[in-house]
């Protein structure tokens, strides 16, 4: 077989990424679209790259070394990648590829000027753009110079930046090859970029154009401020003409040069308004061809637009599929469930099947469509009140959408009788026996599920699970359970509002909920103190745990003095709480039972930071503080006008909070307990599929929806390509930040705090747990990397119940996501930790080790000198 070393752009389309790289494939496809002008050229294929790599066998050893490095090993990456580049540039091009390039160049015109551009096989993909990772050389003249720059493009596959980018995206260096695009040089009056969707807001209906004089390199490299335009529905809706002092122009002898722009031209627009609108129309045609919003590089030559690159915009958050052309408004489920990471397909499909409300998936996250509720004035008020109590940023984002009067039309005829969003809690007696009975019913249901699922395999398992999901939803929607949850929440709101009005005290309920009974999440954190008490007297076990990396460590413990007791204590803890993990609403996440090493740093922190018996002391201290607060509040109220009535009302609500607020945490625990049973059964099924050579590995089932997995089990056939695409998509979703509110136009709306009572420079959030505390900020994104000292303040992205074991060792809490009644807030109040949640970008704005002051009652954080 004769290797093809060169292909003309007209011979190439987007199916040939493996041969001509992402840029080459896109340019070839662009050249076939009617009305789109692409400068003529050819691709030096990846066959030529593989040929020169074969000429230098030492490179393969260097690639082995490179693959073992981590992205943080910057100095080693810099050194090794430079050695590889030098080796590639030093290889003499073999005769066959050199002759093919010479022939192609002769046909185009050997004396012309050319752009020589890298085109890697892992760039310009829908899931990873690699924008700017490899090199482009402009205005290259003569065969020798072009061959030299082709070698430089090959070498640019191993720039430090490109190597680090691949490592961060989990891409093997050996699987990426480099093609090179050689194109006739365009000499434009103006150039720039066009985004067919707004890259800042994500709005798919708004195109963004940036333009400057001369070659586009001045703009791309940041040398000049560009003219900026926003275009919607064929009209310019925003325009800013910049002062452009520099341009890059091609030199007659080759290469480029920066040139000053004459002062009278500096503030002239690089494009006319009509040209901007025409450019956007061209961009829409390109977008329609590729089926994704595009990032397009263009040149204007004699009033004619030439397209020199088009790639997918990979930073946009996907839009939920609605199945119609109507406007929709979506609210993030993850911001309410304290899980803003992407979920794998099995995870989000299981949550959809077991949730009480219909949900939509986008970018591996779940969203609820609230359009109908916003359209009705009656349900709108209830929705805004409910989300506003929990997360003011979501309320503000929804109000931002409503301010655009034409986006959500108001439905006529919706009267005041529309049921409230919360599902209206009927009155419930304040009786601890109600909570006890609800917990017992839940435990009995989970025990029956464990018993009955054991005999189910194959398609029968899936039939059983579909029935189990109905029981799951029945328990979740149990009216008495909903009443108990709402009773605790409403009593909290009542106490905070009335005690502030009567006594001028903010968030008084925070102290009144300390050490509330029946809170499975706060009990879980305290119970790990007991585990530490068992291990602390055994130095050999402590030393062993400090070096633990393998999840099989529990089997090794009995070989040590005191190890059997340590193992029994940890296993007893896992028997009760091992169903939990970070991001636990995603069934595919590894549970503590599956990955017990996650708990080891927390156990070691507890051994170091606490004295024996800390659990009981902590709980009792909280209970006594709550009792004292109750006495003080009632005494102050009785001294007021109409004091006996106020004290009686407050006492009733305090009893209500103490009875029901702890139960707020139980339904989530029940859900994840059931999830673990489902997961174990599905993994046993996956093991059978692996044994039958239907799947490569058990975890492949995580990349299938529940229905798709059902089909695989039924047919004994799996689509490997689908699983591979899903893995790539999941990796790309991990780099996206989900918005709190998302519209069907793709616009993500963050919301803002409308407050003027915060000191200058403070980070604003939502006050969820009273008190002021100063301490060292510990920015921790992975619970398994916890290393806490007394007095530390935890700063993290979000805290679901699995983080509560860390709460016993900290003095305060700051999170990027959260609301008044989310799990982290409830547990922070029970532990008496000052806490501020919903602090946008807290983990980036606060550096690990900085001293900070958390104002838990006023909802802001100060970074101290």
PDB file of N, CA and C in Angstrom, residues 333-405:
ATOM      1  N   UNK A 333     -30.546  21.432  39.280  1.00  0.00           N
ATOM      2  CA  UNK A 333     -30.814  20.516  40.400  1.00  0.00           C
ATOM      3  C   UNK A 333     -29.567  20.398  41.275  1.00  0.00           C
ATOM      4  N   UNK A 334     -28.396  20.409  40.622  1.00  0.00           N
ATOM      5  CA  UNK A 334     -27.141  20.222  41.352  1.00  0.00           C
ATOM      6  C   UNK A 334     -26.881  21.281  42.398  1.00  0.00           C
ATOM      7  N   UNK A 335     -27.337  22.529  42.145  1.00  0.00           N
ATOM      8  CA  UNK A 335     -27.129  23.591  43.128  1.00  0.00           C
ATOM      9  C   UNK A 335     -28.005  23.376  44.360  1.00  0.00           C
ATOM     10  N   UNK A 336     -29.093  22.636  44.208  1.00  0.00           N
ATOM     11  CA  UNK A 336     -29.941  22.335  45.364  1.00  0.00           C
ATOM     12  C   UNK A 336     -29.484  21.048  46.066  1.00  0.00           C
ATOM     13  N   UNK A 337     -28.896  20.127  45.296  1.00  0.00           N
ATOM     14  CA  UNK A 337     -28.472  18.842  45.845  1.00  0.00           C
ATOM     15  C   UNK A 337     -26.993  18.830  46.236  1.00  0.00           C
ATOM     16  N   UNK A 338     -26.327  19.992  46.147  1.00  0.00           N
ATOM     17  CA  UNK A 338     -24.910  20.111  46.509  1.00  0.00           C
ATOM     18  C   UNK A 338     -24.049  19.133  45.712  1.00  0.00           C
ATOM     19  N   UNK A 339     -24.273  19.141  44.393  1.00  0.00           N
ATOM     20  CA  UNK A 339     -23.503  18.269  43.513  1.00  0.00           C
ATOM     21  C   UNK A 339     -23.491  18.911  42.136  1.00  0.00           C
ATOM     22  N   UNK A 340     -22.513  19.803  41.908  1.00  0.00           N
ATOM     23  CA  UNK A 340     -22.467  20.524  40.640  1.00  0.00           C
ATOM     24  C   UNK A 340     -21.507  19.880  39.648  1.00  0.00           C
ATOM     25  N   UNK A 341     -20.869  18.767  40.052  1.00  0.00           N
ATOM     26  CA  UNK A 341     -20.033  18.016  39.105  1.00  0.00           C
ATOM     27  C   UNK A 341     -20.936  17.292  38.106  1.00  0.00           C
ATOM     28  N   UNK A 342     -20.376  16.908  36.937  1.00  0.00           N
ATOM     29  CA  UNK A 342     -21.195  16.139  35.994  1.00  0.00           C
ATOM     30  C   UNK A 342     -21.482  14.738  36.531  1.00  0.00           C
ATOM     31  N   UNK A 343     -22.625  14.201  36.153  1.00  0.00           N
ATOM     32  CA  UNK A 343     -22.996  12.831  36.479  1.00  0.00           C
ATOM     33  C   UNK A 343     -22.809  11.974  35.232  1.00  0.00           C
ATOM     34  N   UNK A 344     -22.454  10.727  35.428  1.00  0.00           N
ATOM     35  CA  UNK A 344     -22.359   9.798  34.296  1.00  0.00           C
ATOM     36  C   UNK A 344     -23.777   9.376  33.888  1.00  0.00           C
ATOM     37  N   UNK A 345     -23.942   8.890  32.651  1.00  0.00           N
ATOM     38  CA  UNK A 345     -25.294   8.593  32.150  1.00  0.00           C
ATOM     39  C   UNK A 345     -26.127   7.676  33.043  1.00  0.00           C
ATOM     40  N   UNK A 346     -25.514   6.625  33.630  1.00  0.00           N
ATOM     41  CA  UNK A 346     -26.300   5.770  34.520  1.00  0.00           C
ATOM     42  C   UNK A 346     -26.760   6.572  35.733  1.00  0.00           C
ATOM     43  N   UNK A 347     -25.888   7.476  36.211  1.00  0.00           N
ATOM     44  CA  UNK A 347     -26.217   8.295  37.373  1.00  0.00           C
ATOM     45  C   UNK A 347     -27.387   9.219  37.121  1.00  0.00           C
ATOM     46  N   UNK A 348     -27.348   9.990  36.015  1.00  0.00           N
ATOM     47  CA  UNK A 348     -28.453  10.939  35.828  1.00  0.00           C
ATOM     48  C   UNK A 348     -29.735  10.235  35.410  1.00  0.00           C
ATOM     49  N   UNK A 349     -29.627   9.087  34.711  1.00  0.00           N
ATOM     50  CA  UNK A 349     -30.866   8.398  34.318  1.00  0.00           C
ATOM     51  C   UNK A 349     -31.539   7.763  35.536  1.00  0.00           C
ATOM     52  N   UNK A 350     -30.741   7.260  36.491  1.00  0.00           N
ATOM     53  CA  UNK A 350     -31.323   6.681  37.721  1.00  0.00           C
ATOM     54  C   UNK A 350     -31.976   7.781  38.563  1.00  0.00           C
ATOM     55  N   UNK A 351     -31.338   8.960  38.626  1.00  0.00           N
ATOM     56  CA  UNK A 351     -31.942  10.054  39.404  1.00  0.00           C
ATOM     57  C   UNK A 351     -33.252  10.493  38.753  1.00  0.00           C
ATOM     58  N   UNK A 352     -33.255  10.560  37.413  1.00  0.00           N
ATOM     59  CA  UNK A 352     -34.489  10.919  36.698  1.00  0.00           C
ATOM     60  C   UNK A 352     -35.608   9.917  36.991  1.00  0.00           C
ATOM     61  N   UNK A 353     -35.249   8.631  37.015  1.00  0.00           N
ATOM     62  CA  UNK A 353     -36.260   7.586  37.210  1.00  0.00           C
ATOM     63  C   UNK A 353     -36.798   7.541  38.631  1.00  0.00           C
ATOM     64  N   UNK A 354     -36.027   8.070  39.582  1.00  0.00           N
ATOM     65  CA  UNK A 354     -36.444   7.972  40.994  1.00  0.00           C
ATOM     66  C   UNK A 354     -36.834   9.323  41.587  1.00  0.00           C
ATOM     67  N   UNK A 355     -36.756  10.391  40.788  1.00  0.00           N
ATOM     68  CA  UNK A 355     -37.074  11.732  41.313  1.00  0.00           C
ATOM     69  C   UNK A 355     -38.574  11.977  41.252  1.00  0.00           C
ATOM     70  N   UNK A 356     -39.023  12.959  42.031  1.00  0.00           N
ATOM     71  CA  UNK A 356     -40.447  13.279  42.119  1.00  0.00           C
ATOM     72  C   UNK A 356     -40.902  14.201  40.990  1.00  0.00           C
ATOM     73  N   UNK A 357     -39.980  14.895  40.353  1.00  0.00           N
ATOM     74  CA  UNK A 357     -40.351  15.841  39.294  1.00  0.00           C
ATOM     75  C   UNK A 357     -39.595  15.474  38.023  1.00  0.00           C
ATOM     76  N   UNK A 358     -40.196  15.720  36.835  1.00  0.00           N
ATOM     77  CA  UNK A 358     -39.477  15.456  35.586  1.00  0.00           C
ATOM     78  C   UNK A 358     -38.243  16.343  35.478  1.00  0.00           C
ATOM     79  N   UNK A 359     -37.165  15.779  34.959  1.00  0.00           N
ATOM     80  CA  UNK A 359     -35.896  16.514  34.871  1.00  0.00           C
ATOM     81  C   UNK A 359     -35.292  16.378  33.488  1.00  0.00           C
ATOM     82  N   UNK A 360     -34.447  17.345  33.158  1.00  0.00           N
ATOM     83  CA  UNK A 360     -33.789  17.369  31.857  1.00  0.00           C
ATOM     84  C   UNK A 360     -32.283  17.333  32.077  1.00  0.00           C
ATOM     85  N   UNK A 361     -31.571  16.614  31.199  1.00  0.00           N
ATOM     86  CA  UNK A 361     -30.118  16.512  31.327  1.00  0.00           C
ATOM     87  C   UNK A 361     -29.432  17.404  30.306  1.00  0.00           C
ATOM     88  N   UNK A 362     -28.352  18.036  30.723  1.00  0.00           N
ATOM     89  CA  UNK A 362     -27.481  18.784  29.808  1.00  0.00           C
ATOM     90  C   UNK A 362     -26.099  18.866  30.438  1.00  0.00           C
ATOM     91  N   UNK A 363     -25.079  18.548  29.672  1.00  0.00           N
ATOM     92  CA  UNK A 363     -23.709  18.649  30.188  1.00  0.00           C
ATOM     93  C   UNK A 363     -23.469  17.750  31.387  1.00  0.00           C
ATOM     94  N   UNK A 364     -24.213  16.621  31.467  1.00  0.00           N
ATOM     95  CA  UNK A 364     -24.059  15.717  32.605  1.00  0.00           C
ATOM     96  C   UNK A 364     -24.696  16.231  33.879  1.00  0.00           C
ATOM     97  N   UNK A 365     -25.470  17.325  33.784  1.00  0.00           N
ATOM     98  CA  UNK A 365     -26.165  17.869  34.960  1.00  0.00           C
ATOM     99  C   UNK A 365     -27.663  17.801  34.718  1.00  0.00           C
ATOM    100  N   UNK A 366     -28.424  17.861  35.805  1.00  0.00           N
ATOM    101  CA  UNK A 366     -29.882  17.809  35.714  1.00  0.00           C
ATOM    102  C   UNK A 366     -30.492  19.175  35.995  1.00  0.00           C
ATOM    103  N   UNK A 367     -31.576  19.456  35.281  1.00  0.00           N
ATOM    104  CA  UNK A 367     -32.273  20.737  35.413  1.00  0.00           C
ATOM    105  C   UNK A 367     -33.774  20.485  35.467  1.00  0.00           C
ATOM    106  N   UNK A 368     -34.474  21.361  36.183  1.00  0.00           N
ATOM    107  CA  UNK A 368     -35.932  21.331  36.222  1.00  0.00           C
ATOM    108  C   UNK A 368     -36.448  22.501  35.392  1.00  0.00           C
ATOM    109  N   UNK A 369     -37.407  22.220  34.518  1.00  0.00           N
ATOM    110  CA  UNK A 369     -38.016  23.267  33.688  1.00  0.00           C
ATOM    111  C   UNK A 369     -39.086  23.978  34.514  1.00  0.00           C
ATOM    112  N   UNK A 370     -38.871  25.268  34.798  1.00  0.00           N
ATOM    113  CA  UNK A 370     -39.812  26.024  35.638  1.00  0.00           C
ATOM    114  C   UNK A 370     -40.614  27.035  34.809  1.00  0.00           C
ATOM    115  N   UNK A 371     -40.596  26.878  33.480  1.00  0.00           N
ATOM    116  CA  UNK A 371     -41.246  27.868  32.613  1.00  0.00           C
ATOM    117  C   UNK A 371     -42.726  28.037  32.942  1.00  0.00           C
ATOM    118  N   UNK A 372     -43.448  26.912  33.077  1.00  0.00           N
ATOM    119  CA  UNK A 372     -44.889  26.996  33.339  1.00  0.00           C
ATOM    120  C   UNK A 372     -45.173  27.673  34.673  1.00  0.00           C
ATOM    121  N   UNK A 373     -44.353  27.367  35.676  1.00  0.00           N
ATOM    122  CA  UNK A 373     -44.566  27.987  36.994  1.00  0.00           C
ATOM    123  C   UNK A 373     -44.313  29.491  36.944  1.00  0.00           C
ATOM    124  N   UNK A 374     -43.321  29.895  36.150  1.00  0.00           N
ATOM    125  CA  UNK A 374     -43.041  31.326  36.025  1.00  0.00           C
ATOM    126  C   UNK A 374     -44.121  32.037  35.217  1.00  0.00           C
ATOM    127  N   UNK A 375     -44.755  31.309  34.297  1.00  0.00           N
ATOM    128  CA  UNK A 375     -45.750  31.926  33.421  1.00  0.00           C
ATOM    129  C   UNK A 375     -47.044  32.260  34.160  1.00  0.00           C
ATOM    130  N   UNK A 376     -47.335  31.531  35.234  1.00  0.00           N
ATOM    131  CA  UNK A 376     -48.559  31.780  36.004  1.00  0.00           C
ATOM    132  C   UNK A 376     -48.246  32.705  37.175  1.00  0.00           C
ATOM    133  N   UNK A 377     -48.913  33.868  37.264  1.00  0.00           N
ATOM    134  CA  UNK A 377     -48.609  34.806  38.365  1.00  0.00           C
ATOM    135  C   UNK A 377     -48.741  34.173  39.742  1.00  0.00           C
ATOM    136  N   UNK A 378     -49.700  33.258  39.918  1.00  0.00           N
ATOM    137  CA  UNK A 378     -49.912  32.664  41.245  1.00  0.00           C
ATOM    138  C   UNK A 378     -48.764  31.726  41.620  1.00  0.00           C
ATOM    139  N   UNK A 379     -48.424  30.784  40.715  1.00  0.00           N
ATOM    140  CA  UNK A 379     -47.346  29.847  41.055  1.00  0.00           C
ATOM    141  C   UNK A 379     -45.982  30.537  40.995  1.00  0.00           C
ATOM    142  N   UNK A 380     -45.867  31.606  40.203  1.00  0.00           N
ATOM    143  CA  UNK A 380     -44.598  32.346  40.113  1.00  0.00           C
ATOM    144  C   UNK A 380     -44.197  32.888  41.484  1.00  0.00           C
ATOM    145  N   UNK A 381     -45.149  33.497  42.183  1.00  0.00           N
ATOM    146  CA  UNK A 381     -44.841  34.084  43.497  1.00  0.00           C
ATOM    147  C   UNK A 381     -44.358  33.007  44.460  1.00  0.00           C
ATOM    148  N   UNK A 382     -45.038  31.847  44.449  1.00  0.00           N
ATOM    149  CA  UNK A 382     -44.638  30.768  45.350  1.00  0.00           C
ATOM    150  C   UNK A 382     -43.262  30.227  45.018  1.00  0.00           C
ATOM    151  N   UNK A 383     -42.982  30.079  43.708  1.00  0.00           N
ATOM    152  CA  UNK A 383     -41.677  29.576  43.284  1.00  0.00           C
ATOM    153  C   UNK A 383     -40.567  30.538  43.701  1.00  0.00           C
ATOM    154  N   UNK A 384     -40.764  31.831  43.427  1.00  0.00           N
ATOM    155  CA  UNK A 384     -39.732  32.819  43.766  1.00  0.00           C
ATOM    156  C   UNK A 384     -39.489  32.883  45.265  1.00  0.00           C
ATOM    157  N   UNK A 385     -40.580  32.765  46.049  1.00  0.00           N
ATOM    158  CA  UNK A 385     -40.406  32.807  47.504  1.00  0.00           C
ATOM    159  C   UNK A 385     -39.616  31.589  47.977  1.00  0.00           C
ATOM    160  N   UNK A 386     -39.976  30.419  47.446  1.00  0.00           N
ATOM    161  CA  UNK A 386     -39.315  29.186  47.893  1.00  0.00           C
ATOM    162  C   UNK A 386     -37.833  29.188  47.538  1.00  0.00           C
ATOM    163  N   UNK A 387     -37.506  29.486  46.249  1.00  0.00           N
ATOM    164  CA  UNK A 387     -36.087  29.455  45.866  1.00  0.00           C
ATOM    165  C   UNK A 387     -35.328  30.606  46.510  1.00  0.00           C
ATOM    166  N   UNK A 388     -36.024  31.734  46.745  1.00  0.00           N
ATOM    167  CA  UNK A 388     -35.365  32.878  47.368  1.00  0.00           C
ATOM    168  C   UNK A 388     -34.945  32.593  48.792  1.00  0.00           C
ATOM    169  N   UNK A 389     -35.770  31.830  49.515  1.00  0.00           N
ATOM    170  CA  UNK A 389     -35.396  31.460  50.894  1.00  0.00           C
ATOM    171  C   UNK A 389     -34.157  30.568  50.890  1.00  0.00           C
ATOM    172  N   UNK A 390     -34.096  29.680  49.924  1.00  0.00           N
ATOM    173  CA  UNK A 390     -32.986  28.733  49.889  1.00  0.00           C
ATOM    174  C   UNK A 390     -31.733  29.306  49.269  1.00  0.00           C
ATOM    175  N   UNK A 391     -31.870  29.996  48.118  1.00  0.00           N
ATOM    176  CA  UNK A 391     -30.718  30.491  47.381  1.00  0.00           C
ATOM    177  C   UNK A 391     -31.104  31.791  46.664  1.00  0.00           C
ATOM    178  N   UNK A 392     -30.768  32.947  47.243  1.00  0.00           N
ATOM    179  CA  UNK A 392     -31.151  34.229  46.645  1.00  0.00           C
ATOM    180  C   UNK A 392     -30.611  34.424  45.232  1.00  0.00           C
ATOM    181  N   UNK A 393     -29.484  33.769  44.905  1.00  0.00           N
ATOM    182  CA  UNK A 393     -28.921  33.932  43.564  1.00  0.00           C
ATOM    183  C   UNK A 393     -29.833  33.320  42.508  1.00  0.00           C
ATOM    184  N   UNK A 394     -30.474  32.187  42.832  1.00  0.00           N
ATOM    185  CA  UNK A 394     -31.400  31.575  41.869  1.00  0.00           C
ATOM    186  C   UNK A 394     -32.604  32.489  41.685  1.00  0.00           C
ATOM    187  N   UNK A 395     -33.118  33.042  42.793  1.00  0.00           N
ATOM    188  CA  UNK A 395     -34.255  33.954  42.677  1.00  0.00           C
ATOM    189  C   UNK A 395     -33.888  35.160  41.807  1.00  0.00           C
ATOM    190  N   UNK A 396     -32.715  35.740  42.065  1.00  0.00           N
ATOM    191  CA  UNK A 396     -32.320  36.918  41.300  1.00  0.00           C
ATOM    192  C   UNK A 396     -32.160  36.577  39.810  1.00  0.00           C
ATOM    193  N   UNK A 397     -31.607  35.376  39.516  1.00  0.00           N
ATOM    194  CA  UNK A 397     -31.452  34.967  38.116  1.00  0.00           C
ATOM    195  C   UNK A 397     -32.814  34.807  37.448  1.00  0.00           C
ATOM    196  N   UNK A 398     -33.786  34.215  38.172  1.00  0.00           N
ATOM    197  CA  UNK A 398     -35.128  34.055  37.603  1.00  0.00           C
ATOM    198  C   UNK A 398     -35.786  35.424  37.378  1.00  0.00           C
ATOM    199  N   UNK A 399     -35.589  36.338  38.319  1.00  0.00           N
ATOM    200  CA  UNK A 399     -36.167  37.681  38.155  1.00  0.00           C
ATOM    201  C   UNK A 399     -35.511  38.415  36.975  1.00  0.00           C
ATOM    202  N   UNK A 400     -34.234  38.142  36.735  1.00  0.00           N
ATOM    203  CA  UNK A 400     -33.554  38.724  35.573  1.00  0.00           C
ATOM    204  C   UNK A 400     -34.229  38.268  34.284  1.00  0.00           C
ATOM    205  N   UNK A 401     -34.585  36.982  34.229  1.00  0.00           N
ATOM    206  CA  UNK A 401     -35.287  36.469  33.046  1.00  0.00           C
ATOM    207  C   UNK A 401     -36.673  37.103  32.934  1.00  0.00           C
ATOM    208  N   UNK A 402     -37.374  37.199  34.058  1.00  0.00           N
ATOM    209  CA  UNK A 402     -38.732  37.764  34.038  1.00  0.00           C
ATOM    210  C   UNK A 402     -38.729  39.242  33.625  1.00  0.00           C
ATOM    211  N   UNK A 403     -37.626  39.938  33.927  1.00  0.00           N
ATOM    212  CA  UNK A 403     -37.530  41.355  33.537  1.00  0.00           C
ATOM    213  C   UNK A 403     -37.535  41.530  32.021  1.00  0.00           C
ATOM    214  N   UNK A 404     -37.157  40.460  31.298  1.00  0.00           N
ATOM    215  CA  UNK A 404     -37.252  40.496  29.837  1.00  0.00           C
ATOM    216  C   UNK A 404     -38.678  40.070  29.495  1.00  0.00           C
ATOM    217  N   UNK A 405     -39.530  41.022  29.403  1.00  0.00           N
ATOM    218  CA  UNK A 405     -40.977  40.772  29.392  1.00  0.00           C
ATOM    219  C   UNK A 405     -41.417  39.781  28.328  1.00  0.00           C
TER     220      UNK A 405
END
